[in-house]
Amino acid sequence: MIDTVVLDVGETITRDDRYWASWADWLGIPRHTLSALVGAVVARGMDNSEALRLVRPGIDVAAEYRARQAAGRGECLDEADLYEDVRPALTMLRQHGVRVVIAGNQTVRAGELLRGLDLPADVVVTSGEWGVAKPQPEFFRRVGEVAQTSPQRTVYVGDHPANDVFPAKEAGLRTAHIRRGPWGHLWADDPDVIAAADWRIDGLGELAALLCA
């Protein structure tokens, strides 16, 4: 029995295409170049922001982010960035009495944009708002607080093993690994992921059907 479903953001409910395209445009490099570098650093188990440092060594990512905001070229997030199954799956979960929480490694601004989409979720929160990010245990302690149920009755859904599946499992939560984006596909058949994930899914509709059956 699952009372609460907590969802990661990037490549779980939203596509990251526009995010990285906007960074490529800002840095003046081809979009496919940055996309390839993101894939390369992910495959090496590095944080995806390291791709920015490969094209601009020594870059202060936080300062550059603020410069983009000041230039009117900051974060954008709208309906087109959502995966098609997000609204139907989240609606199904809530209709069956499941609490829905969205909590991922995102900025304060991303949290504002997500809430502006009026998603069928009970809580939308980001690491920027909490001041702590995955995979830190404190992040998942906060997840447990907003879940409002026991860890064994909470499932955390994400695409990244090191940021989502493994630390959520260590925190005592149930886990679902979603095969989306470079992270989800790269590690979909990894033995450690298979062992740690309670569910391995290709979409949120699949999870909603399993939990609401």
Coordinates of C-alpha atoms in Angstrom, one line a residue, residues 36-161:
A36 CA 26.7 15.5 -26.3
L37 CA 28.9 16.8 -23.4
V38 CA 26.1 16.4 -20.9
G39 CA 25.7 12.8 -22.0
A40 CA 29.5 12.3 -21.7
V41 CA 29.7 13.6 -18.1
V42 CA 26.6 11.7 -17.1
A43 CA 28.2 8.4 -18.4
R44 CA 31.2 9.1 -16.2
G45 CA 29.0 9.6 -13.1
M46 CA 29.7 13.3 -12.9
D47 CA 27.2 16.1 -12.2
N48 CA 25.7 17.4 -15.4
S49 CA 26.8 20.9 -14.7
E50 CA 30.3 19.7 -15.4
A51 CA 29.4 19.9 -19.1
L52 CA 29.3 23.7 -18.8
R53 CA 32.8 23.7 -17.4
L54 CA 34.1 21.6 -20.3
V55 CA 33.0 24.3 -22.8
R56 CA 33.9 27.2 -20.4
P57 CA 36.7 26.2 -18.0
G58 CA 36.5 28.1 -14.7
I59 CA 32.9 29.2 -15.3
D60 CA 31.0 30.3 -12.2
V61 CA 27.7 28.6 -12.9
A62 CA 25.7 30.5 -10.2
A63 CA 27.0 33.8 -11.4
E64 CA 26.3 33.0 -15.0
Y65 CA 22.8 31.9 -14.0
R66 CA 22.2 35.3 -12.4
A67 CA 23.6 37.0 -15.5
R68 CA 21.1 35.2 -17.7
Q69 CA 18.2 36.2 -15.4
A70 CA 19.3 39.8 -15.5
A71 CA 19.5 39.7 -19.3
G72 CA 15.9 38.4 -19.5
R73 CA 17.1 35.0 -20.6
G74 CA 16.6 33.0 -17.4
E75 CA 14.7 29.8 -16.7
C76 CA 11.6 29.0 -18.7
L77 CA 9.1 26.2 -17.9
D78 CA 5.7 25.7 -19.4
E79 CA 3.2 23.1 -20.5
A80 CA 5.4 22.1 -23.5
D81 CA 8.2 21.0 -21.2
L82 CA 6.0 18.4 -19.4
Y83 CA 5.9 14.8 -20.5
E84 CA 2.5 13.9 -21.9
D85 CA 1.7 11.4 -19.2
V86 CA 2.3 13.7 -16.3
R87 CA -1.2 15.3 -15.8
P88 CA -3.2 12.1 -16.5
A89 CA -0.9 10.0 -14.2
L90 CA -0.9 12.5 -11.3
T91 CA -4.7 13.0 -11.6
M92 CA -5.2 9.2 -11.4
L93 CA -3.1 9.0 -8.3
R94 CA -4.9 11.8 -6.5
Q95 CA -8.3 10.4 -7.5
H96 CA -7.3 7.1 -5.8
G97 CA -6.4 9.0 -2.6
V98 CA -2.6 9.0 -3.1
R99 CA -0.8 12.1 -2.0
V100 CA 1.4 13.6 -4.8
V101 CA 4.5 15.5 -4.0
I102 CA 7.0 17.0 -6.5
A103 CA 10.5 17.5 -5.0
G104 CA 13.7 17.7 -7.0
N105 CA 17.0 19.4 -7.5
Q106 CA 15.8 22.6 -8.9
T107 CA 16.1 26.3 -8.3
V108 CA 13.7 28.6 -6.4
R109 CA 12.6 30.0 -9.8
A110 CA 11.9 26.5 -11.1
G111 CA 9.6 25.9 -8.1
E112 CA 7.7 29.1 -8.8
L113 CA 7.3 28.1 -12.5
L114 CA 6.2 24.6 -11.6
R115 CA 3.5 25.9 -9.2
G116 CA 2.4 28.2 -11.9
L117 CA 1.5 25.2 -14.0
D118 CA -1.2 24.2 -11.5
L119 CA -0.2 20.6 -11.6
P120 CA -2.4 17.9 -9.9
A121 CA 0.0 17.8 -6.9
D122 CA -0.4 18.4 -3.2
V123 CA 3.1 19.9 -2.7
V124 CA 5.7 21.3 -5.1
V125 CA 9.1 22.1 -3.6
T126 CA 12.7 22.3 -4.8
S127 CA 16.2 21.9 -3.4
G128 CA 16.7 25.6 -3.9
E129 CA 13.8 26.4 -1.6
W130 CA 14.9 23.8 1.0
G131 CA 18.6 24.8 0.9
V132 CA 19.6 21.2 0.6
A133 CA 20.0 19.0 -2.5
K134 CA 20.0 15.3 -3.5
P135 CA 21.6 13.0 -2.8
Q136 CA 22.1 14.4 0.7
P137 CA 20.2 12.5 3.4
E138 CA 18.7 15.8 4.7
F139 CA 16.9 16.2 1.4
F140 CA 15.2 12.8 1.9
R141 CA 14.5 13.6 5.5
R142 CA 12.5 16.6 4.3
V143 CA 10.8 14.4 1.7
G144 CA 9.7 12.2 4.6
E145 CA 8.2 15.2 6.3
V146 CA 6.1 16.4 3.4
A147 CA 5.1 12.9 2.5
Q148 CA 3.0 12.8 5.7
T149 CA 3.2 9.0 6.0
S150 CA 5.8 6.3 6.8
P151 CA 8.8 5.7 4.5
Q152 CA 7.5 2.2 3.7
R153 CA 4.3 3.8 2.3
T154 CA 6.1 6.4 0.3
V155 CA 7.7 5.9 -3.2
Y156 CA 10.3 8.2 -4.7
V157 CA 10.3 8.3 -8.5
G158 CA 13.4 9.4 -10.4
D159 CA 15.6 8.7 -13.3
H160 CA 19.1 9.1 -11.7
P161 CA 20.4 6.2 -9.6

